Coordinates of C-alpha atoms and ligand atoms in Angstrom, one line a residue:
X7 CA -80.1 41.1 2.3
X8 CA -77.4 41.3 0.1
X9 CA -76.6 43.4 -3.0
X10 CA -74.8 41.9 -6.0
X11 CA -72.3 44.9 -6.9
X12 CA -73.7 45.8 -10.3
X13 CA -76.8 46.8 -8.0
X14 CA -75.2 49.1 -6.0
X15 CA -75.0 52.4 -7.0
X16 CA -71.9 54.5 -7.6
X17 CA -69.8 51.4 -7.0
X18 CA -67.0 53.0 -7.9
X19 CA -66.9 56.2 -6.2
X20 CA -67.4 54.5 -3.0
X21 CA -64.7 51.6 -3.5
X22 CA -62.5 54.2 -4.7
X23 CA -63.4 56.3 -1.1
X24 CA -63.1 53.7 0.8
X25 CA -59.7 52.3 -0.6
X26 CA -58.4 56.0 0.4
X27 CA -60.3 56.4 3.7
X28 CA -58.9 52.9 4.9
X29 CA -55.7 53.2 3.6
X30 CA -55.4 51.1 0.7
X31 CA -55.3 53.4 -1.9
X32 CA -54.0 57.3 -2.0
X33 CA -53.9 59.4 -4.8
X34 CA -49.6 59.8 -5.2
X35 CA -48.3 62.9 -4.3
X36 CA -51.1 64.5 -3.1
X37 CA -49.6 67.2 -0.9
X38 CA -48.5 68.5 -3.9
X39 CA -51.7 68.2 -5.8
X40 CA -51.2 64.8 -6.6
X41 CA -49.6 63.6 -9.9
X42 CA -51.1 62.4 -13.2
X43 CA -52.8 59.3 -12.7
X44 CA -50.3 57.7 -10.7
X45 CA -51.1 55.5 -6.5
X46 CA -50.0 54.8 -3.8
X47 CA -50.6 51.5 -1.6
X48 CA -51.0 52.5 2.1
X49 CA -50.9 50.1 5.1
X50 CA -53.9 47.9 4.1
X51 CA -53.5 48.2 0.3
X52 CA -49.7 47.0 0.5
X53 CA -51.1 43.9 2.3
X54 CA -53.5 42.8 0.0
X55 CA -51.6 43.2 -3.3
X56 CA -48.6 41.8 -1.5
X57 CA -51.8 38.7 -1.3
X58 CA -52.7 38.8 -4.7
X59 CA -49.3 38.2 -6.1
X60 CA -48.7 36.0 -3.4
X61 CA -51.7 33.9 -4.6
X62 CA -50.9 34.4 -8.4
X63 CA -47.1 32.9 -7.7
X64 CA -48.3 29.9 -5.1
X65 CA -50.6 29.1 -7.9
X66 CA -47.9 29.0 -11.1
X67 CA -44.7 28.4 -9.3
X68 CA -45.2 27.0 -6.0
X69 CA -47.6 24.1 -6.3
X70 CA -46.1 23.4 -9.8
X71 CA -42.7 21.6 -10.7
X72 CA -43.1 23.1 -14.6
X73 CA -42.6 26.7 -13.9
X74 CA -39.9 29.0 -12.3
X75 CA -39.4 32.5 -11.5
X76 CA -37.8 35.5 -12.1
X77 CA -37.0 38.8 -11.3
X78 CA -35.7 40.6 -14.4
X79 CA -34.3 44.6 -14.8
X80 CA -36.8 47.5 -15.4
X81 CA -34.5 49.3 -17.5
X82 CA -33.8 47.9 -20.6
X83 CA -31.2 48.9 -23.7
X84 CA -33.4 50.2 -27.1
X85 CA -31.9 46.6 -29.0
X86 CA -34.4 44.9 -26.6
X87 CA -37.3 47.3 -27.8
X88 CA -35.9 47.1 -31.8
X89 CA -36.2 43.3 -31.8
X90 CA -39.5 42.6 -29.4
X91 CA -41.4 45.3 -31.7
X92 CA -42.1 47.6 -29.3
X93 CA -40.4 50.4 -30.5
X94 CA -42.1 50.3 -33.9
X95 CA -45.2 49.6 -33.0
X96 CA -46.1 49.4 -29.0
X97 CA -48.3 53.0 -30.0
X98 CA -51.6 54.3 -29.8
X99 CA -53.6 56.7 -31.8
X100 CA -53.0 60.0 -30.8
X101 CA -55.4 63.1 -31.4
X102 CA -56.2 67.0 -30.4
X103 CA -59.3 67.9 -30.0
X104 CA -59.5 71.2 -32.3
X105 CA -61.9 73.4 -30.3
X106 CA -60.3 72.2 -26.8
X107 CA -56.5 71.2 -27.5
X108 CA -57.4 68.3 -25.1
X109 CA -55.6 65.0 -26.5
X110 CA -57.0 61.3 -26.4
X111 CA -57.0 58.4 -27.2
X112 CA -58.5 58.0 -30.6
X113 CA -60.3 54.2 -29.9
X114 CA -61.4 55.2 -27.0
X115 CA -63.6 58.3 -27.8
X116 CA -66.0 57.4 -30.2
X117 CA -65.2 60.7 -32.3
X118 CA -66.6 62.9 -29.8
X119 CA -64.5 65.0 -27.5
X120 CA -65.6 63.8 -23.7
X121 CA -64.3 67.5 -22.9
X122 CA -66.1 70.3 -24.7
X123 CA -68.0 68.0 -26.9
X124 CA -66.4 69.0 -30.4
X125 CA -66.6 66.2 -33.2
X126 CA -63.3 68.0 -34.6
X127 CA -59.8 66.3 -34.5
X128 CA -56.2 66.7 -35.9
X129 CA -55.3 63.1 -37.9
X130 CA -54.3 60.4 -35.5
X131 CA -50.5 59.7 -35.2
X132 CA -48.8 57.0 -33.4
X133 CA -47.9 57.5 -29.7
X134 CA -45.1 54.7 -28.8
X135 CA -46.5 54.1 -25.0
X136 CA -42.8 53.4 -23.8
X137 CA -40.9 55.7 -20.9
X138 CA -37.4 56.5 -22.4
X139 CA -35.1 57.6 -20.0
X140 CA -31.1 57.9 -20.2
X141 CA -28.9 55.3 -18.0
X142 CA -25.4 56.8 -16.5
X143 CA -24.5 60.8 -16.3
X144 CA -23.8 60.8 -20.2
X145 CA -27.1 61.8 -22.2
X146 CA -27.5 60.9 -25.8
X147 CA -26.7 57.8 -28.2
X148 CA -25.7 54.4 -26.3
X149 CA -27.3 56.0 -22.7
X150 CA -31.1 55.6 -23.8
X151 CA -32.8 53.1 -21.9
X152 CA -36.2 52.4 -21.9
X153 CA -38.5 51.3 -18.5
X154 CA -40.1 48.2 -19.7
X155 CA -43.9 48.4 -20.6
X156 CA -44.5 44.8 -19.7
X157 CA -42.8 42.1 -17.9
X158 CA -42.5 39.6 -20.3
X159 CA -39.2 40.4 -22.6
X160 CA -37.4 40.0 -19.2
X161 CA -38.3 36.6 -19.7
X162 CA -37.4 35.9 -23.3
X163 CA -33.7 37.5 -23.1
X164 CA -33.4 35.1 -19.9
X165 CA -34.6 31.9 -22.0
X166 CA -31.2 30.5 -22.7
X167 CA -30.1 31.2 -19.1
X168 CA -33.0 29.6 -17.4
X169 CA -32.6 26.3 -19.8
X170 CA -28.9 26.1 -18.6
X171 CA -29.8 26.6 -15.2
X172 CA -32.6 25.0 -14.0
X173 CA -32.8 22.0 -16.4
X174 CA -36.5 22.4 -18.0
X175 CA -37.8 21.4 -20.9
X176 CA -40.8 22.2 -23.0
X177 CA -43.5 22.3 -21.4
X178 CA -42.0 24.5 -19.1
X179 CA -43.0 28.4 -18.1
X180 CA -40.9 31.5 -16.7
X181 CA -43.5 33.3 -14.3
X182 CA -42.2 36.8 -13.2
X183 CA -44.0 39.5 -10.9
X184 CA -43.3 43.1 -11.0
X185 CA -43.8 46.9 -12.3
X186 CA -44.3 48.0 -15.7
X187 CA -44.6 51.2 -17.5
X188 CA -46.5 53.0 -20.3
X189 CA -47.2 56.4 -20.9
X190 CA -50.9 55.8 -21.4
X191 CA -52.7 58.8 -23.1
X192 CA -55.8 58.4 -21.1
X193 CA -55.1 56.2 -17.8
X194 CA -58.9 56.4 -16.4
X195 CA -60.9 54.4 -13.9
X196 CA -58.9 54.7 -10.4
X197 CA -56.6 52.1 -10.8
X198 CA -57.5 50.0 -13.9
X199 CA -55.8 52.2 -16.4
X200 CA -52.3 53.7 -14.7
X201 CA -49.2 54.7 -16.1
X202 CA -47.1 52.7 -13.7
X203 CA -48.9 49.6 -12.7
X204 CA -47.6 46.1 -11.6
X205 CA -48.2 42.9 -13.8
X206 CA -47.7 38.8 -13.2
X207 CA -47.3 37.2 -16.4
X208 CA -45.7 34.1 -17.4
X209 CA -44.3 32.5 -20.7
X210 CA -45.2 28.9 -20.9
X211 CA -42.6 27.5 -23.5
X212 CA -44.5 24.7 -25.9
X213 CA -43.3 21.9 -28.8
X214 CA -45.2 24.4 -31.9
X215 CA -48.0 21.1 -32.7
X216 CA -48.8 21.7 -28.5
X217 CA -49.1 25.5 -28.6
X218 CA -53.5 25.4 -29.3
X219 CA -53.9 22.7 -26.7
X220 CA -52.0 24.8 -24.1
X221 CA -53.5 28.1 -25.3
X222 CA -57.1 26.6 -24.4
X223 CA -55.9 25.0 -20.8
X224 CA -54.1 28.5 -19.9
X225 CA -57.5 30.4 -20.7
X226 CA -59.6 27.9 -18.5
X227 CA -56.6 27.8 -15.7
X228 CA -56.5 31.4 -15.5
X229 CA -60.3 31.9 -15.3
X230 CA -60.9 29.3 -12.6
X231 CA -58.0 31.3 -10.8
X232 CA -60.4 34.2 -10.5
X233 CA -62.9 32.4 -9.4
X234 CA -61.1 30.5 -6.6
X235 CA -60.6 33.9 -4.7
X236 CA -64.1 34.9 -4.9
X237 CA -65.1 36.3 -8.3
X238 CA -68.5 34.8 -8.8
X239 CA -68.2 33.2 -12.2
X240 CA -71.2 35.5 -13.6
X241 CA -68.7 38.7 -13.1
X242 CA -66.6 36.9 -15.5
X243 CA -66.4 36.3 -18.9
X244 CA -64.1 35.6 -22.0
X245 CA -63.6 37.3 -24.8
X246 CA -61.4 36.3 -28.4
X247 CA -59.9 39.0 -30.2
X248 CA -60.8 39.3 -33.9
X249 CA -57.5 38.9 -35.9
X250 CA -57.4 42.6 -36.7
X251 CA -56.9 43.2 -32.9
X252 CA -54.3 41.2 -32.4
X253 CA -50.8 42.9 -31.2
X254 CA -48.2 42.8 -33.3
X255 CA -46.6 39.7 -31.9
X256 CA -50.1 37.2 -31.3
X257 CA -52.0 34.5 -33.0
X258 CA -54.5 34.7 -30.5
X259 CA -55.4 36.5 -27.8
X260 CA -58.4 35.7 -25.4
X261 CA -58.9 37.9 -22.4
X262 CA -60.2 37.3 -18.9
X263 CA -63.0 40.2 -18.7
X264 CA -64.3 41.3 -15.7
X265 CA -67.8 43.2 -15.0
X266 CA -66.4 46.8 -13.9
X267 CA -69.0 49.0 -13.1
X268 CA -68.9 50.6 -17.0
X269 CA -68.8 47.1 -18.4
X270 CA -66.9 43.8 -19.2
X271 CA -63.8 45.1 -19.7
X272 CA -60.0 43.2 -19.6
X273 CA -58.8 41.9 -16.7
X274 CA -56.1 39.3 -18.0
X275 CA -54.8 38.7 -21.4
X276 CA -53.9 35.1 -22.5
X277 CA -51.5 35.1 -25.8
X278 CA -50.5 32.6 -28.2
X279 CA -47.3 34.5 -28.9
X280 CA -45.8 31.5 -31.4
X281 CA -42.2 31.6 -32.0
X282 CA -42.3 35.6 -32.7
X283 CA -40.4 36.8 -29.4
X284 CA -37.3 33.9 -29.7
X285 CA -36.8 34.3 -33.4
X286 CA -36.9 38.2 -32.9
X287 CA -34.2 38.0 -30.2
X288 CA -32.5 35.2 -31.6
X289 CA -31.4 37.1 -34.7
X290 CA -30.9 40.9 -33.5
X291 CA -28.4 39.2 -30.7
X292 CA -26.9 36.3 -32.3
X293 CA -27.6 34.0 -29.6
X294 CA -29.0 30.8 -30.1
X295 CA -32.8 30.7 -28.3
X296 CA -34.0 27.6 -29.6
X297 CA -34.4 24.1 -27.7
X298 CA -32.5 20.9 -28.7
X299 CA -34.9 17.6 -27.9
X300 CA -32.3 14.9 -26.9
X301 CA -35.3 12.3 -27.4
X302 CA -36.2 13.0 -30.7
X303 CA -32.5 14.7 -31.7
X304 CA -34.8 18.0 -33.2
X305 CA -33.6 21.4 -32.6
X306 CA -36.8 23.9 -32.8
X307 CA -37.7 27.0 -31.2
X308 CA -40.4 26.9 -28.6
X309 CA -44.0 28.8 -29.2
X310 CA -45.1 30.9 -25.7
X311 CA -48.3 30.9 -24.3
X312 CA -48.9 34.0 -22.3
X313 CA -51.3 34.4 -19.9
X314 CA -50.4 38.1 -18.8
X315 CA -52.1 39.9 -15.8
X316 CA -52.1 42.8 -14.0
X317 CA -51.7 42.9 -10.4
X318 CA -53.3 45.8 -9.5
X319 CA -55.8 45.9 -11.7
X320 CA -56.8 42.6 -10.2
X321 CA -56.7 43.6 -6.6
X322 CA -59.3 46.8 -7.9
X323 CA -61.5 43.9 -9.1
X324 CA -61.4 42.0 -6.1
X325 CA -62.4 44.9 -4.4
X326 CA -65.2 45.6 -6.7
X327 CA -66.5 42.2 -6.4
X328 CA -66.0 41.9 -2.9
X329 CA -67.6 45.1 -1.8
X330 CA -71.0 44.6 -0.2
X331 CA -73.6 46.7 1.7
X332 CA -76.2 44.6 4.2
X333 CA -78.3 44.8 7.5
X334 CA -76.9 43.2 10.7
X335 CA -79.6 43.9 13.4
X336 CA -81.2 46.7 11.6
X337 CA -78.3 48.6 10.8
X338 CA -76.7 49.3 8.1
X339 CA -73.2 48.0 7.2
X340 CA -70.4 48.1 4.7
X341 CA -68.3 44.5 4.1
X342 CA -65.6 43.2 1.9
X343 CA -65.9 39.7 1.4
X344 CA -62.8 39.2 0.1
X345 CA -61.2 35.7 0.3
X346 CA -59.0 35.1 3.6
X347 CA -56.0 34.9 0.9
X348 CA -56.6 38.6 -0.5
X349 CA -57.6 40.4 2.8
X350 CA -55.1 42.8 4.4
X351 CA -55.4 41.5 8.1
X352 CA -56.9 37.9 8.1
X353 CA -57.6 38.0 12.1
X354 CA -57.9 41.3 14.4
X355 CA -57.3 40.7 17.9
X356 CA -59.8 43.2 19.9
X357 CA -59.7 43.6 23.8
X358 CA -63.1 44.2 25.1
X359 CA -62.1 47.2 27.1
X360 CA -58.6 49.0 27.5
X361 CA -58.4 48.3 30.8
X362 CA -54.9 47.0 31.6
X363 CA -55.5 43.6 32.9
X364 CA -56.8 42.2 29.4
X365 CA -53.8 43.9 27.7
X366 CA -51.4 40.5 29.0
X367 CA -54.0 38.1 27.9
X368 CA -54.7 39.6 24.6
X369 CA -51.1 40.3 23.7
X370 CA -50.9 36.9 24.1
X371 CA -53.2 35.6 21.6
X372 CA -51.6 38.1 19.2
X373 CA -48.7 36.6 19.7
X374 CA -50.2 32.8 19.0
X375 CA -51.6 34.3 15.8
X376 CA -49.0 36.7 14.3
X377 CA -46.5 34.1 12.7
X378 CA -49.3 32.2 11.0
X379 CA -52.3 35.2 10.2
X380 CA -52.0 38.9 9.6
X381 CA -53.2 40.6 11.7
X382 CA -54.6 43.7 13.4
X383 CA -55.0 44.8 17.3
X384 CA -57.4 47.2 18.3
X385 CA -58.7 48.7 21.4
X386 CA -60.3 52.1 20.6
X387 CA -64.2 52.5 20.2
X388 CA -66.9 50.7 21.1
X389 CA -67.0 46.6 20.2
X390 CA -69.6 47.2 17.6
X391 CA -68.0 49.7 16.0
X392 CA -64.7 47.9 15.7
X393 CA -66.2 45.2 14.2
X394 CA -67.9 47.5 11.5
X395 CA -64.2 49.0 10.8
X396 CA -62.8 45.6 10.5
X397 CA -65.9 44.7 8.6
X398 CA -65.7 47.5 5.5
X399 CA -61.4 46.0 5.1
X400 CA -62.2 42.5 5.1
X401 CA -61.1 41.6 8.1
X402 CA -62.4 37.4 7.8
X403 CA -61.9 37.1 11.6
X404 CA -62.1 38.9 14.7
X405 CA -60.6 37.5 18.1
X406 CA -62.4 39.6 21.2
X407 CA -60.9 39.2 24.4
X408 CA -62.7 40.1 27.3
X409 CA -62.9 39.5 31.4
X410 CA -64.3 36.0 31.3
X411 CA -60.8 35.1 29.6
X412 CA -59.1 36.1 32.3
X413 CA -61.2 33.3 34.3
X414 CA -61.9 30.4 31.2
X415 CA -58.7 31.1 29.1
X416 CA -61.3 31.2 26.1
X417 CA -62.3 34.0 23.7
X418 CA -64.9 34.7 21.2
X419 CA -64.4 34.1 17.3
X420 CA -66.5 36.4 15.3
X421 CA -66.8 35.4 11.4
X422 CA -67.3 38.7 9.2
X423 CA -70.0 36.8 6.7
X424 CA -72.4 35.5 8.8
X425 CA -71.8 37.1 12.0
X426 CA -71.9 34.4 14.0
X427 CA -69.9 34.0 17.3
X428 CA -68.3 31.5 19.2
X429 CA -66.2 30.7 21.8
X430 CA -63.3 28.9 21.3
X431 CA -60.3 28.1 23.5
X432 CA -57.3 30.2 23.4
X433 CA -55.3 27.0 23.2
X434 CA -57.4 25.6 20.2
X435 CA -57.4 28.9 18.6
X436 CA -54.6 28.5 16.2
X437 CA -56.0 25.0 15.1
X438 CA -60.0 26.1 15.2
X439 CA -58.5 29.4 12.3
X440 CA -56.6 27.5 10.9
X441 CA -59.1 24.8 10.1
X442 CA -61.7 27.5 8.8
X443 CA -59.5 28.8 6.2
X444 CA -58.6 25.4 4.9
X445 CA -55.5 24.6 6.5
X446 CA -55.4 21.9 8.5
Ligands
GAP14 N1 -47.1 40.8 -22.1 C1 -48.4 41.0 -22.6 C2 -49.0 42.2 -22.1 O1 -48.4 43.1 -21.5 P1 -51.3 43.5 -22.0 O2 -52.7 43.0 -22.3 O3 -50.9 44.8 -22.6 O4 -50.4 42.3 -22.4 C3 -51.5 42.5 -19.6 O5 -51.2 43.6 -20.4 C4 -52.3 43.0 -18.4 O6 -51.6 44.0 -17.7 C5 -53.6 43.6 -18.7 O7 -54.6 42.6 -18.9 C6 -53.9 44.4 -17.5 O8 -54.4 43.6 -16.4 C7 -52.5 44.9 -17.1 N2 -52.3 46.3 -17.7 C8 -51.9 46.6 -18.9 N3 -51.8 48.0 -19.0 C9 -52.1 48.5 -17.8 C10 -52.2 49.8 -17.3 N4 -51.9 50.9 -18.0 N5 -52.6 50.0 -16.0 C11 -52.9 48.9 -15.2 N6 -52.9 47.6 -15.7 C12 -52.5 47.4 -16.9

């Protein structure tokens, strides 16, 4: 029988062994005692957020015609900080614990020190979250530059270019991919809270009387996205902020919350940014970011509907969600039953035995699959326990090739859910996996 997650116990302690014992996740630097918070993706884990952003992108810029991409600079000059607000107030609330010296996060503590205990703290000052680093060999005034803390303003100082490129008009979105940096005080929880994590978030540029219709379709788009890759909708949930939440530059802000194993907590926000991040760069640059309606000869500046996620917090809760522990004849097994689209090898080709004359024969079906699936070839250990090893990373599919292929050019497809196994044809074996993930 299966377990749902939030019945299994010390769910994250063994996603978070697994994700290193499989190669997903490592702790950075750890022959060196690892480094403050900060991962690395190993073989399996580069796959499968390499399919998370691939799914994110196919699903805002590849089946759409309204949205485009792009791929803007990390480092950015302090005017882009000035005008987006980020300098003056991207911060958190600082405090020292008085007994311990230990610093936090003052919101997230609940005015007791998780380190010694002590109720005693210094007054909270503002922390600005950003990475400043200096550009070129000259330190000092005009060589500050700042490693963006989110995606987005890469998007804003591109609006005018994109409009004279590309020939959009409102309602149209700017979808970009790609790392972002912030010097959290507290990152926690494996790899929800990092200091150097990756995001996909995408401006969707609205006439101003549009902006609350579009707000409400991003929210439901984005959630249903979540769900299409295998969230079950009950792990989901929404949440409005109260207007004293808001960030500087929102009129409303609902966020995709996930159940992590210490609660609903944010997965995705989506932002009715209004005009706030045009105007802002409009006037500290001088350039015109506004959008001049040939149909109804008005000249207005766009509002921005934001739904902004983070890629590797996503691919954490697609783990968590997808993390399973059952009985297949009596024994005990671990399974990922992550969606075809998010596992790191979507086939693994096994020979029975490592005797040399299946090695032709089973080369050859890797080669049949490789352009189309990712996947994975194995011939160490028993059957069994390959298919347990395959099971615990996701693996949807496993191809075993044994003697009677040699004889019926046939081989057996074993599904990781159910179990079940079936001989197919090694010349219908492209068509019979590509029909059972939807393709054909
Ligand atoms: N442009 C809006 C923006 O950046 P945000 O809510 O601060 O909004 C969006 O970030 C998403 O980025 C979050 O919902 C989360 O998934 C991810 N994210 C933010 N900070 C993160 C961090 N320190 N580590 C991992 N993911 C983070």
């Amino acid at each position: 029988m299966n377990s749902t997650p939030d019945a299994i116990p010390d769910l994250l302690d063994k996603v978070t062994n697994l994700a290193k014992r499989r190669g997903f996740i490592f702790p950075s630097a750890e022959i060196y005692g690892g480094f403050r918070s900060t991962y690395d993706y190993g073989p399996l884990g580069v796959n499968m957020l390499r399919n998370v952003k691939q799914a994110w992108w196919r699903s805002m810029v590849q089946t759409r015609s309204d949205i485009v991409g792009i791929d803007a600079a990390i480092l950015g000059p302090p005017a882009i900080w000035a005008a987006s607000g980020h300098l003056e107030t991207f911060t958190d609330p600082l405090v020292d614990c008085k007994r311990c010296k230990e610093r936090w996060r003052e919101d997230k503590i609940d005015g007791v020190c998780p380190n010694c205990g002590s109720t005693e703290f210094t007054e909270a000052r503002a922390f600005n979250l950003m990475f400043e680093t200096q550009a070129g060999p000259v330190e000092g005034e005009g060589a500050t530059a700042y490693l963006r803390p989110e995606t987005a303003q890469g998007i804003f100082t591109n609006f005018a270019n994109v409009l004279a490129t590309v020939r959009k008009k409102p309602p149209f979105g700017i979808a970009q991919v790609g790392k972002s940096f912030r010097n959290e005080i507290t990152p926690q929880n494996f790899v929800f809270r990092t200091r150097e994590f990756e995001q996909m978030e995408m401006e969707y540029f609205v006439p101003p009387a549009d902006a609350d219709e579009w707000y409400r379709y991003w929210i439901d788009t984005r959630l249903a996205w979540y769900v299409d890759l295998g969230i079950p909708a009950e792990q989901l949930r929404l949440h409005e902020h109260l207007p004293e939440d808001l960030s500087h530059y929102s009129r409303g802000t609902t966020d995709v919350e996930f159940a992590f194993p210490w609660g609903f907590d944010e997965l995705e926000g989506v932002a009715n940014r209004g005009d706030y991040d045009l105007t802002q760069h409009a006037k500290a640059s001088g350039v015109a970011l506004d959008y001049f309606d040939p149909t109804t000869n008005e000249r207005y500046t766009p509002f921005v509907i934001e739904p902004a996620a983070g890629a590797t917090r996503a691919m954490m809760a697609f783990l968590l969600a997808a993390y399973h522990e059952d009985l297949v004849e009596g024994e005990s097994r671990t399974v990922l039953r992550l969606d075809w689209r998010l596992a790191p090898y979507q086939v693994a080709v096994l020979p029975l035995s490592k005797k040399p004359e299946l090695e032709d024969v089973s080369r050859e079906v890797l080669g049949i699959l490789q352009p189309h699936f990712m996947c994975d070839y194995d011939v160490t250990q028993s059957i069994g326990r390959r298919y347990r090893r395959q099971d615990e990373v996701g693996t949807p599919y496993c191809v075993t090739v044994d003697f009677d292929s040699l004889e019926d050019r046939a081989v057996t497809v074993r599904d990781r859910d159910t179990t079940d196994q079936v001989r197919v044809p090694i010349d219908g074996l492209l068509a019979s996996l590509r029909e059972r993930t939807g393709q054909s």
